[in-house]
JSON list of C-alpha atoms in Angstrom, two decimals:
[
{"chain": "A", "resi": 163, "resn": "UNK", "atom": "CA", "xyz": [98.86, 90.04, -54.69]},
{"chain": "A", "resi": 164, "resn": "UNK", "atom": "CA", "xyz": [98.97, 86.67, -52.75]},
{"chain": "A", "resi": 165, "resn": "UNK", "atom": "CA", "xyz": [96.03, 84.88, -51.64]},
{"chain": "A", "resi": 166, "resn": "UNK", "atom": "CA", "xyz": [96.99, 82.55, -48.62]},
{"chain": "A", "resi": 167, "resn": "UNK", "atom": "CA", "xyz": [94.84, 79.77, -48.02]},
{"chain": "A", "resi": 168, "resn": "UNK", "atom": "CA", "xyz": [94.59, 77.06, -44.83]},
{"chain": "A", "resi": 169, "resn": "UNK", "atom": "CA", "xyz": [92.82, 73.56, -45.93]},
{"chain": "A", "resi": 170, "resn": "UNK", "atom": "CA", "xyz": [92.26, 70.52, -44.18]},
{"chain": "A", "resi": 171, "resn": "UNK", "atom": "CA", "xyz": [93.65, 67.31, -45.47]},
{"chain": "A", "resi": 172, "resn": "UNK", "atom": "CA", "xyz": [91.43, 64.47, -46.74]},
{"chain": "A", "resi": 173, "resn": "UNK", "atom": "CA", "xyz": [91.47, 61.61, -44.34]},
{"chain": "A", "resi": 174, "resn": "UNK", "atom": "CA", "xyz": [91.44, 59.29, -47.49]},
{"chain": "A", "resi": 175, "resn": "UNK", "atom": "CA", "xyz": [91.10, 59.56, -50.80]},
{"chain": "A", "resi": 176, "resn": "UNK", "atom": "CA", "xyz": [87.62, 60.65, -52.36]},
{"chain": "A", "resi": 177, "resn": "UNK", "atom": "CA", "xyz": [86.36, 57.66, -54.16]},
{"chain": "A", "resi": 178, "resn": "UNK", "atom": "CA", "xyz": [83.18, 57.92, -56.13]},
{"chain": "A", "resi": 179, "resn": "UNK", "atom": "CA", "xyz": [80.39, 55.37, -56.70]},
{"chain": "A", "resi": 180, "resn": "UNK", "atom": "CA", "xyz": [79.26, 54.62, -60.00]},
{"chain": "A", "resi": 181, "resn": "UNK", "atom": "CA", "xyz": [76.13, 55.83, -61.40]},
{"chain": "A", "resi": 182, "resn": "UNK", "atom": "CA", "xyz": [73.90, 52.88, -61.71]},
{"chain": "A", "resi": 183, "resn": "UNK", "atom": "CA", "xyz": [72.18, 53.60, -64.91]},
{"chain": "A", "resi": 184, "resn": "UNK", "atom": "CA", "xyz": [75.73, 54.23, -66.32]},
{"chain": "A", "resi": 185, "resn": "UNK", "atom": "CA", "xyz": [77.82, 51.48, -65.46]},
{"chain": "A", "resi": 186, "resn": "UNK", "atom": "CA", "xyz": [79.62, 49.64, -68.04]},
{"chain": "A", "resi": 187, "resn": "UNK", "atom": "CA", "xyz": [78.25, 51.90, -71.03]},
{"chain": "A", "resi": 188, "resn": "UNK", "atom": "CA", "xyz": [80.23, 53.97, -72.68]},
{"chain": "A", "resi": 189, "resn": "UNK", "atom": "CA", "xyz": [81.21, 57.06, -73.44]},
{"chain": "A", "resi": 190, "resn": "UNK", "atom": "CA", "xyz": [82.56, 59.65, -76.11]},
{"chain": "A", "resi": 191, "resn": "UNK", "atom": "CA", "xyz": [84.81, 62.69, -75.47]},
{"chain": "A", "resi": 192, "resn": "UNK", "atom": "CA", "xyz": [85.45, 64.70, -78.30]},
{"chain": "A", "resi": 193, "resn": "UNK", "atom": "CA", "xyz": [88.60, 67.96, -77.85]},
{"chain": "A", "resi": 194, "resn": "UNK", "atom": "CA", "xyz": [90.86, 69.07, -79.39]},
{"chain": "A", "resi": 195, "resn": "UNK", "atom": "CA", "xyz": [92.86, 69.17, -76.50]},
{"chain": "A", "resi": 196, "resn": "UNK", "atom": "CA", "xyz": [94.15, 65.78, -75.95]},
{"chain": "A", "resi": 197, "resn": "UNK", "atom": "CA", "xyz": [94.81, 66.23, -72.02]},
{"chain": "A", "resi": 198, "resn": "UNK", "atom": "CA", "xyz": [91.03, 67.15, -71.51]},
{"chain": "A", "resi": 199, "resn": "UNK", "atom": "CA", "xyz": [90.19, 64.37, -73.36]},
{"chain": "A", "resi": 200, "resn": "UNK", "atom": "CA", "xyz": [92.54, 61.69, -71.11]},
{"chain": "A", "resi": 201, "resn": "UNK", "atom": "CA", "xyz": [91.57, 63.57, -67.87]},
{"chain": "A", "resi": 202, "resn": "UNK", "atom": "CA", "xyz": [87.89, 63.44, -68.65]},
{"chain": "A", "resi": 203, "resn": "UNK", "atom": "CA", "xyz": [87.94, 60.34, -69.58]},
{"chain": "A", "resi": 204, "resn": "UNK", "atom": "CA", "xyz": [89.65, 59.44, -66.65]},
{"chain": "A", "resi": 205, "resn": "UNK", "atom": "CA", "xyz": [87.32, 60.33, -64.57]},
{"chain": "A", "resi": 206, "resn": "UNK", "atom": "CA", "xyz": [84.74, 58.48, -66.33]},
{"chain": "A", "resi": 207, "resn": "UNK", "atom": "CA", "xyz": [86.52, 55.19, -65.73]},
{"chain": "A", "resi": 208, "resn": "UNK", "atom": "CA", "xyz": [86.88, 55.83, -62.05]},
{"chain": "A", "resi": 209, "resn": "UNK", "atom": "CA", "xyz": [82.64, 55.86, -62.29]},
{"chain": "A", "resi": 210, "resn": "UNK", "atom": "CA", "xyz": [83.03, 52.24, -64.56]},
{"chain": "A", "resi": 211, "resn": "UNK", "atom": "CA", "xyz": [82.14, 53.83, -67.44]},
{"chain": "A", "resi": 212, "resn": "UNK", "atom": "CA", "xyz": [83.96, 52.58, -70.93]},
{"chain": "A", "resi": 213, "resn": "UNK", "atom": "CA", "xyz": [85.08, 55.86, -72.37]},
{"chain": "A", "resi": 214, "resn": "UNK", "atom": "CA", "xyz": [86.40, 56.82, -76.10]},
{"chain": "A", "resi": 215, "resn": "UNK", "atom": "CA", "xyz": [88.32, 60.19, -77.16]},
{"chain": "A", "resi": 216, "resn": "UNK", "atom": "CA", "xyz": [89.03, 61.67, -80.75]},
{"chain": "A", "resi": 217, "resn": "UNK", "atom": "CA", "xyz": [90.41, 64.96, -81.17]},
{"chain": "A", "resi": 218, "resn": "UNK", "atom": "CA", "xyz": [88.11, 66.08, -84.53]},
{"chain": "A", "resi": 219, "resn": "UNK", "atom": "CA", "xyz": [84.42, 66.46, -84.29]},
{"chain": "A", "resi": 220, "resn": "UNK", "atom": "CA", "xyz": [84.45, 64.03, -88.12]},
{"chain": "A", "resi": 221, "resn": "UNK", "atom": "CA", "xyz": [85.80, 61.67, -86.01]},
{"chain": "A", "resi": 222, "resn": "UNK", "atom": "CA", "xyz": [82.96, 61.86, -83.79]},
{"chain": "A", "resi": 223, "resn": "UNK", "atom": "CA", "xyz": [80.66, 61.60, -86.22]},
{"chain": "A", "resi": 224, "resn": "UNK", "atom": "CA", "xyz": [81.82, 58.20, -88.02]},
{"chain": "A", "resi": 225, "resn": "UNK", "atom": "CA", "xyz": [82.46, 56.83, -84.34]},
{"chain": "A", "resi": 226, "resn": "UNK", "atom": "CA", "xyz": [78.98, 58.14, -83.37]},
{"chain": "A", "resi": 227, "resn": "UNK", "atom": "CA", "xyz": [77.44, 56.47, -86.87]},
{"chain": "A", "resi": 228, "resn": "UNK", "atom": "CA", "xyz": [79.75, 53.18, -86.32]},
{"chain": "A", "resi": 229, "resn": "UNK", "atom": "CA", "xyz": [78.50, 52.37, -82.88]},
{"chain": "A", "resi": 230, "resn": "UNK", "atom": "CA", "xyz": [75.26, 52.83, -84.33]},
{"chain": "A", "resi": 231, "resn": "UNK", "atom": "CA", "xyz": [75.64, 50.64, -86.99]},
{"chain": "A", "resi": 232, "resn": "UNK", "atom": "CA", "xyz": [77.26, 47.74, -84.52]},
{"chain": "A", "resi": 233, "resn": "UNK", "atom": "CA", "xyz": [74.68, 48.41, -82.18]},
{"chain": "A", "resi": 234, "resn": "UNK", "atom": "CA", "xyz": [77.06, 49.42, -79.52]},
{"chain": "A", "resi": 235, "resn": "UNK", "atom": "CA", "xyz": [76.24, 52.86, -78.71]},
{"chain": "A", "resi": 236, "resn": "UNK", "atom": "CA", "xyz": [77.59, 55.44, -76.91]},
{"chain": "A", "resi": 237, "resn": "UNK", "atom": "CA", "xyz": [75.14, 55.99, -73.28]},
{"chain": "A", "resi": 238, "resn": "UNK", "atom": "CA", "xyz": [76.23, 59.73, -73.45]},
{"chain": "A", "resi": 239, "resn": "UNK", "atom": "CA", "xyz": [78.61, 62.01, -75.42]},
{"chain": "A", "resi": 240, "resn": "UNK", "atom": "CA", "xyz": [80.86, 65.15, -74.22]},
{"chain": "A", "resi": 241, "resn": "UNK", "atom": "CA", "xyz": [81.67, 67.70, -76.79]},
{"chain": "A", "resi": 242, "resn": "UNK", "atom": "CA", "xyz": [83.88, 70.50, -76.59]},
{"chain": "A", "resi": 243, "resn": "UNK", "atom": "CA", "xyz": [81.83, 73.74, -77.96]},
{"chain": "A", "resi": 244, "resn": "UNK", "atom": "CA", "xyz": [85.27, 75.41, -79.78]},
{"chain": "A", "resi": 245, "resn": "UNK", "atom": "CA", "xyz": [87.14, 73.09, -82.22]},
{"chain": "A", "resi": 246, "resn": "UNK", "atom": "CA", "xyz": [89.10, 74.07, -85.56]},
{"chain": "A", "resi": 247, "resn": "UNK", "atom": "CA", "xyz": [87.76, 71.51, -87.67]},
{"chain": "A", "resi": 248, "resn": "UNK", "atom": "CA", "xyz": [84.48, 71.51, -87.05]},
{"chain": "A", "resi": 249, "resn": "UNK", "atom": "CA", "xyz": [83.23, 73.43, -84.00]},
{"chain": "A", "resi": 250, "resn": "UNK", "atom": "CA", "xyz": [81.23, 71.48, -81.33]},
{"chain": "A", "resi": 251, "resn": "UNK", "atom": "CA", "xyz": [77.79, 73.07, -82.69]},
{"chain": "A", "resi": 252, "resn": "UNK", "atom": "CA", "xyz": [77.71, 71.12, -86.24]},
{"chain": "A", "resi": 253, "resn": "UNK", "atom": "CA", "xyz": [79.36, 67.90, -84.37]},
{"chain": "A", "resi": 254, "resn": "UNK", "atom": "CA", "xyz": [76.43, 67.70, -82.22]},
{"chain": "A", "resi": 255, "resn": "UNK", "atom": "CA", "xyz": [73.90, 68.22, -85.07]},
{"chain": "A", "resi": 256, "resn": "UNK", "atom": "CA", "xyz": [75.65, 65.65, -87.31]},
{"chain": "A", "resi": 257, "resn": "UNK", "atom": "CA", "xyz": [75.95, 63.17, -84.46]},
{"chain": "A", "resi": 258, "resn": "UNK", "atom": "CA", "xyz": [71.81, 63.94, -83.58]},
{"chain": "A", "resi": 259, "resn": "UNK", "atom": "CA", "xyz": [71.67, 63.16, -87.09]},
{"chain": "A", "resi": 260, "resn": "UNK", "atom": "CA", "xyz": [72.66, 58.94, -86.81]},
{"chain": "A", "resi": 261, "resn": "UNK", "atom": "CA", "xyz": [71.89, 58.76, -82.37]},
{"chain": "A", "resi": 262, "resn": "UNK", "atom": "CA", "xyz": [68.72, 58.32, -80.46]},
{"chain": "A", "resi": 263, "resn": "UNK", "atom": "CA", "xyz": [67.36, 61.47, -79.39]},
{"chain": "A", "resi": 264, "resn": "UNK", "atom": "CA", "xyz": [66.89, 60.09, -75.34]},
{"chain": "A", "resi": 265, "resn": "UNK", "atom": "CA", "xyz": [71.06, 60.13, -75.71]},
{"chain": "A", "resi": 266, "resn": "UNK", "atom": "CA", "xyz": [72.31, 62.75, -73.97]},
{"chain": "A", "resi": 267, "resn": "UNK", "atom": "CA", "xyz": [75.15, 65.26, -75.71]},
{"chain": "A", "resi": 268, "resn": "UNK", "atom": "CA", "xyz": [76.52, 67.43, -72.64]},
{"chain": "A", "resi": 269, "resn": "UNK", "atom": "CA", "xyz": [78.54, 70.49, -74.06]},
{"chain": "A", "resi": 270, "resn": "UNK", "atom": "CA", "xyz": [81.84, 71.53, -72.50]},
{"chain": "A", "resi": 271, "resn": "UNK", "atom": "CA", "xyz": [82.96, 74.80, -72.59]},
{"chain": "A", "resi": 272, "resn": "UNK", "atom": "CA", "xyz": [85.41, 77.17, -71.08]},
{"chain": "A", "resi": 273, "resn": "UNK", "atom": "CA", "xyz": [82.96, 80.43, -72.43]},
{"chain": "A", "resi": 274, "resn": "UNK", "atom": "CA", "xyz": [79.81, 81.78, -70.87]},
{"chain": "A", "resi": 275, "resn": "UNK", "atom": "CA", "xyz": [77.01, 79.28, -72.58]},
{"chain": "A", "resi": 276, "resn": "UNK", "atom": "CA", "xyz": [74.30, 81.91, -72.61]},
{"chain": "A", "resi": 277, "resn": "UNK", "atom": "CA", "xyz": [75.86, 83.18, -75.50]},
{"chain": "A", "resi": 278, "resn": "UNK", "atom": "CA", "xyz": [75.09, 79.64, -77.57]},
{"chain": "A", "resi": 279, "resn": "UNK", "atom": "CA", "xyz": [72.47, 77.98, -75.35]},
{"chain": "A", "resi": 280, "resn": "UNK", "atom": "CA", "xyz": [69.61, 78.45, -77.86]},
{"chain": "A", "resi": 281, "resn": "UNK", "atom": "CA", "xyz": [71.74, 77.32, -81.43]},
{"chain": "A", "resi": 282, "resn": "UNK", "atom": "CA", "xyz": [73.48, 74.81, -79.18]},
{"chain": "A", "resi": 283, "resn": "UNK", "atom": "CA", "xyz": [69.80, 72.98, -77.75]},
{"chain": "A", "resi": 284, "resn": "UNK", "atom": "CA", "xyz": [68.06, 73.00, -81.42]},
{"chain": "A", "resi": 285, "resn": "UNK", "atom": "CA", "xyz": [71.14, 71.15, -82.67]},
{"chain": "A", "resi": 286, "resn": "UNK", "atom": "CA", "xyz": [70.38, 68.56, -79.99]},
{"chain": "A", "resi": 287, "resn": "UNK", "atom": "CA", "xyz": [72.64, 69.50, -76.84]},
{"chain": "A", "resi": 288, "resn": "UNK", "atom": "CA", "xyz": [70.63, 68.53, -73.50]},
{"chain": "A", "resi": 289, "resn": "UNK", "atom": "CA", "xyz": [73.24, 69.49, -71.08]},
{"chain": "A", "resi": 290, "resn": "UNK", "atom": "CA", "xyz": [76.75, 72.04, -70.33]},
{"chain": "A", "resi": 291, "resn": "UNK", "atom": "CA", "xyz": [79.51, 72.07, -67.89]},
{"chain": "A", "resi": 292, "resn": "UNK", "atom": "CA", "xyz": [82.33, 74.17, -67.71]},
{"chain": "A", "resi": 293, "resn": "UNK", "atom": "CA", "xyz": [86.26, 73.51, -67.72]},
{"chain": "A", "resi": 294, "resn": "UNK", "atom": "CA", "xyz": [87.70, 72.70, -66.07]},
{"chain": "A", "resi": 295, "resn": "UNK", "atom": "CA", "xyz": [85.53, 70.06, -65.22]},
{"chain": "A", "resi": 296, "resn": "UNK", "atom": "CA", "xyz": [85.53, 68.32, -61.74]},
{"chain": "A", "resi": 297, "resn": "UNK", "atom": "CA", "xyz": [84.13, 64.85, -60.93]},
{"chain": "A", "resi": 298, "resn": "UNK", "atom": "CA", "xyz": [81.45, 66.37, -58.50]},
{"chain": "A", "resi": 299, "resn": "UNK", "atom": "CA", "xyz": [79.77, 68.45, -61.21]},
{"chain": "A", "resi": 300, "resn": "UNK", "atom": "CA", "xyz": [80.57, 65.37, -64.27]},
{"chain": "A", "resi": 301, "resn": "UNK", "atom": "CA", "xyz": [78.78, 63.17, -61.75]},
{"chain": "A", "resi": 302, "resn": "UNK", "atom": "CA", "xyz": [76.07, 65.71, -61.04]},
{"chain": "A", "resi": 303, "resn": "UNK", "atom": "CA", "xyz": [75.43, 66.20, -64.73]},
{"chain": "A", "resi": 304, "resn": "UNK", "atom": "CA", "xyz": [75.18, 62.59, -65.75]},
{"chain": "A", "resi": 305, "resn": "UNK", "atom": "CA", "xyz": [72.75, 61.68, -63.37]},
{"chain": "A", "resi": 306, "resn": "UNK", "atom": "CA", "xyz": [70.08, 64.30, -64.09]},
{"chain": "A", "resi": 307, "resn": "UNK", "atom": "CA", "xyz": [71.92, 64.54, -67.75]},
{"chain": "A", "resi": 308, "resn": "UNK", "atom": "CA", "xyz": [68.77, 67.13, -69.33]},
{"chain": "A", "resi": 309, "resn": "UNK", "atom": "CA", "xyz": [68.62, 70.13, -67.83]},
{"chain": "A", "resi": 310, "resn": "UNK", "atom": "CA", "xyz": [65.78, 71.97, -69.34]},
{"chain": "A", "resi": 311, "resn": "UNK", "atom": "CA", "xyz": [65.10, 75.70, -70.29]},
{"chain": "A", "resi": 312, "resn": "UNK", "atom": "CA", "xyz": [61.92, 76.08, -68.71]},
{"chain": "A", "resi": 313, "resn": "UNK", "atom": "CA", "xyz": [63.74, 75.29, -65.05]},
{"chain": "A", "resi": 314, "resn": "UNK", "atom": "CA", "xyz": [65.50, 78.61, -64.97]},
{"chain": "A", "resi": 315, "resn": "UNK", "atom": "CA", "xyz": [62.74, 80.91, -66.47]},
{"chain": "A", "resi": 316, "resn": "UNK", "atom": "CA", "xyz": [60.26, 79.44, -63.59]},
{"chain": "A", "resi": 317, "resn": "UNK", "atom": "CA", "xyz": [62.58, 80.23, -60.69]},
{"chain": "A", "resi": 318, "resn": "UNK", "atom": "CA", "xyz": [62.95, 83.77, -61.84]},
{"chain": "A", "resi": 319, "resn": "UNK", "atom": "CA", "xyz": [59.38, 83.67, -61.91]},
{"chain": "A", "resi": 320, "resn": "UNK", "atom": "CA", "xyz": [58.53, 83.16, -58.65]},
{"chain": "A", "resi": 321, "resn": "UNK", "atom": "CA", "xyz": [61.94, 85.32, -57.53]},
{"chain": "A", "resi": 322, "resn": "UNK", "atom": "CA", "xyz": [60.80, 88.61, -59.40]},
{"chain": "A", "resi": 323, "resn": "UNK", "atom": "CA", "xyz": [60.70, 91.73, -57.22]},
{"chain": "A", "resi": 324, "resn": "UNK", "atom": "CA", "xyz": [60.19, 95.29, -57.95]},
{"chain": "A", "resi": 325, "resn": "UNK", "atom": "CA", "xyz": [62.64, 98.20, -57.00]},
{"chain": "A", "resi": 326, "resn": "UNK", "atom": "CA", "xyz": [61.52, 100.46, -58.83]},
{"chain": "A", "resi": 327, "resn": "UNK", "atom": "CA", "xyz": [61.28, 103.56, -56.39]},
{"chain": "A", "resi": 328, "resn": "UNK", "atom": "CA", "xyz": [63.03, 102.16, -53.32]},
{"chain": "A", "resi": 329, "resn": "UNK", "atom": "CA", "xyz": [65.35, 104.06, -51.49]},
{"chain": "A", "resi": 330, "resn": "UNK", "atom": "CA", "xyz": [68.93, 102.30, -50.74]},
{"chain": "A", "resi": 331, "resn": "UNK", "atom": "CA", "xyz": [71.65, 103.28, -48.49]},
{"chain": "A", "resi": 332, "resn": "UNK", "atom": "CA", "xyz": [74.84, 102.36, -49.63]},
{"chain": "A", "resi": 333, "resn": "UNK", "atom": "CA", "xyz": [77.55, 102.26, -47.19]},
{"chain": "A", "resi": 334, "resn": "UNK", "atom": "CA", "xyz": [81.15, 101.62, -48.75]},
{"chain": "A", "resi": 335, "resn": "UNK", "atom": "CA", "xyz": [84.85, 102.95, -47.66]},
{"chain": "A", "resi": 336, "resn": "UNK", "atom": "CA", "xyz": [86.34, 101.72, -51.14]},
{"chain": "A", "resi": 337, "resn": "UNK", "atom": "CA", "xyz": [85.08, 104.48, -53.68]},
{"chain": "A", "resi": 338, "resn": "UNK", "atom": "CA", "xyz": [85.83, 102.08, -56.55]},
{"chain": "A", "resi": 339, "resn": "UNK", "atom": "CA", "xyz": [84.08, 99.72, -54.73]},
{"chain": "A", "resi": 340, "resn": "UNK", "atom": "CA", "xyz": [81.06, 102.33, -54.01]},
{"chain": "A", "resi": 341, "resn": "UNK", "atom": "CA", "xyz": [80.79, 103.05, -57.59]},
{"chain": "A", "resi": 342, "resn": "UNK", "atom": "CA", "xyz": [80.62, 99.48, -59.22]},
{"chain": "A", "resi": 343, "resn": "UNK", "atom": "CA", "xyz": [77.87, 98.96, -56.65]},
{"chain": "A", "resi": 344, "resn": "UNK", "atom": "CA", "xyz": [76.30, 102.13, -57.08]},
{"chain": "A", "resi": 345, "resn": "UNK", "atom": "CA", "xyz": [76.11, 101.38, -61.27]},
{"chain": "A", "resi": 346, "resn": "UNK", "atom": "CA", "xyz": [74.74, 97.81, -60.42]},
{"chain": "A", "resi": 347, "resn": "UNK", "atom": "CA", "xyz": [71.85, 98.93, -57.85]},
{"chain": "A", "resi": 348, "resn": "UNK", "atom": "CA", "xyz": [70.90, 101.75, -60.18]},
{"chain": "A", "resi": 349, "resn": "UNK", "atom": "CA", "xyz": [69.52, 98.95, -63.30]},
{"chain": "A", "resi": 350, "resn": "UNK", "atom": "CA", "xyz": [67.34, 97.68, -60.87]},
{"chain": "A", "resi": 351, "resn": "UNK", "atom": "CA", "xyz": [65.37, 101.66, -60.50]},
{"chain": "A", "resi": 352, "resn": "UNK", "atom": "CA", "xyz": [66.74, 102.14, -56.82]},
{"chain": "A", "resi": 353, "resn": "UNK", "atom": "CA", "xyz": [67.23, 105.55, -55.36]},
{"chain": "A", "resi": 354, "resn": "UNK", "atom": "CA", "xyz": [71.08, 105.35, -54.05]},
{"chain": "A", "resi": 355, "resn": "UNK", "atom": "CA", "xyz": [72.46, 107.15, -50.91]},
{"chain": "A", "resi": 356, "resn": "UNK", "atom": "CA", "xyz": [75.79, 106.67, -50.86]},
{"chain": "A", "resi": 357, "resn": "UNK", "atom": "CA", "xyz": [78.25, 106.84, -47.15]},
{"chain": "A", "resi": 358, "resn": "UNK", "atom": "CA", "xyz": [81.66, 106.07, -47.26]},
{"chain": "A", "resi": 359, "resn": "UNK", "atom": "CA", "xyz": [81.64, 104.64, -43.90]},
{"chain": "A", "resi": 360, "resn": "UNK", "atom": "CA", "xyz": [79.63, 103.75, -40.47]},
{"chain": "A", "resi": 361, "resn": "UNK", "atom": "CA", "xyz": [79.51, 107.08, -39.14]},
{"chain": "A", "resi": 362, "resn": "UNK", "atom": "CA", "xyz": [78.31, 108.71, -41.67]}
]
């Protein structure tokens, strides 16, 4: 299929500010792919940051233990969550090992991070974002750089309704359509009449 699409030009290029806190410090990437690494860190210099790159999660570890040593840390580290030598999990719990714990480790990942969100946080990981990554959500994730557990739990709190019992009518022309919505509505304990269109 083809998906057309009619944008706007920019008037000018987008230019971000820096983040205050973050200007000048710097920065580790650590992927195995070396074009995330330069475009991530490319980004990062655009915001004045001072980024580094490695390819191997060891690598990040003696650069994460060296800075340390110097006392020239790294403000905040980005780790990949799948690499072949040692996967982004056991980087960021040998890096936690040698770095202050206020320094954030943001994971990135192209999977679902439900999956690891628990394993990942006890081995120190305050933060994920998803590839690709874009400056707006880099930028939104450095500035408020710990997102914590108990934010999402709270919402759904407040958010939690009972369907139990309620009766639904479901009007859809597409049976496919009226079936994937019928399967969804029916976890919640809805009673589902289905139409397949207005005047019925």
């Amino acid at each position: 299929f083809t998906v057309t699409l009619t944008l706007r030009l920019a008037n000018k290029p987008i230019k971000y500010e820096p983040i205050t806190e973050l200007q000048g410090a710097r920065a580790l990437v650590v992927d195995d792919d070396i074009d995330t690494c330069r475009s991530v860190c490319k980004m990062l210099r655009s915001i004045d940051m001072k980024p580094d790159w490695t390819v191997t999660g060891k690598e990040a570890v003696l650069r994460a233990q060296d800075a340390a040593d110097l006392n020239d840390e790294y403000k905040v580290y980005i780790v990949d969550y799948l690499m072949p030598d040692m996967n982004g999990i056991e980087t960021i719990r040998r890096i936690r090992r040698v770095i202050k714990e206020s320094v954030p480790i943001i994971v990135l990942t192209a999977y679902d991070w439900s999956d690891f969100e628990k394993e990942a946080r006890e081995a120190g990981a305050t933060a994920f974002v998803a590839k690709p990554l874009f400056m707006s959500e880099l930028r939104s994730v450095l500035t408020k750089p710990v997102q914590t557990a108990e934010e999402p739990a709270a919402e759904k709190d407040t958010q939690t309704i009972d369907y139990s019992g309620k009766r639904v009518l479901l009007v859809e022309d597409n049976a496919l359509n009226r079936e994937l919505a019928q399967a969804i509505l029916c976890e919640t304990g809805m009673q589902i009449d289905c139409a397949g269109d207005g005047i019925e």
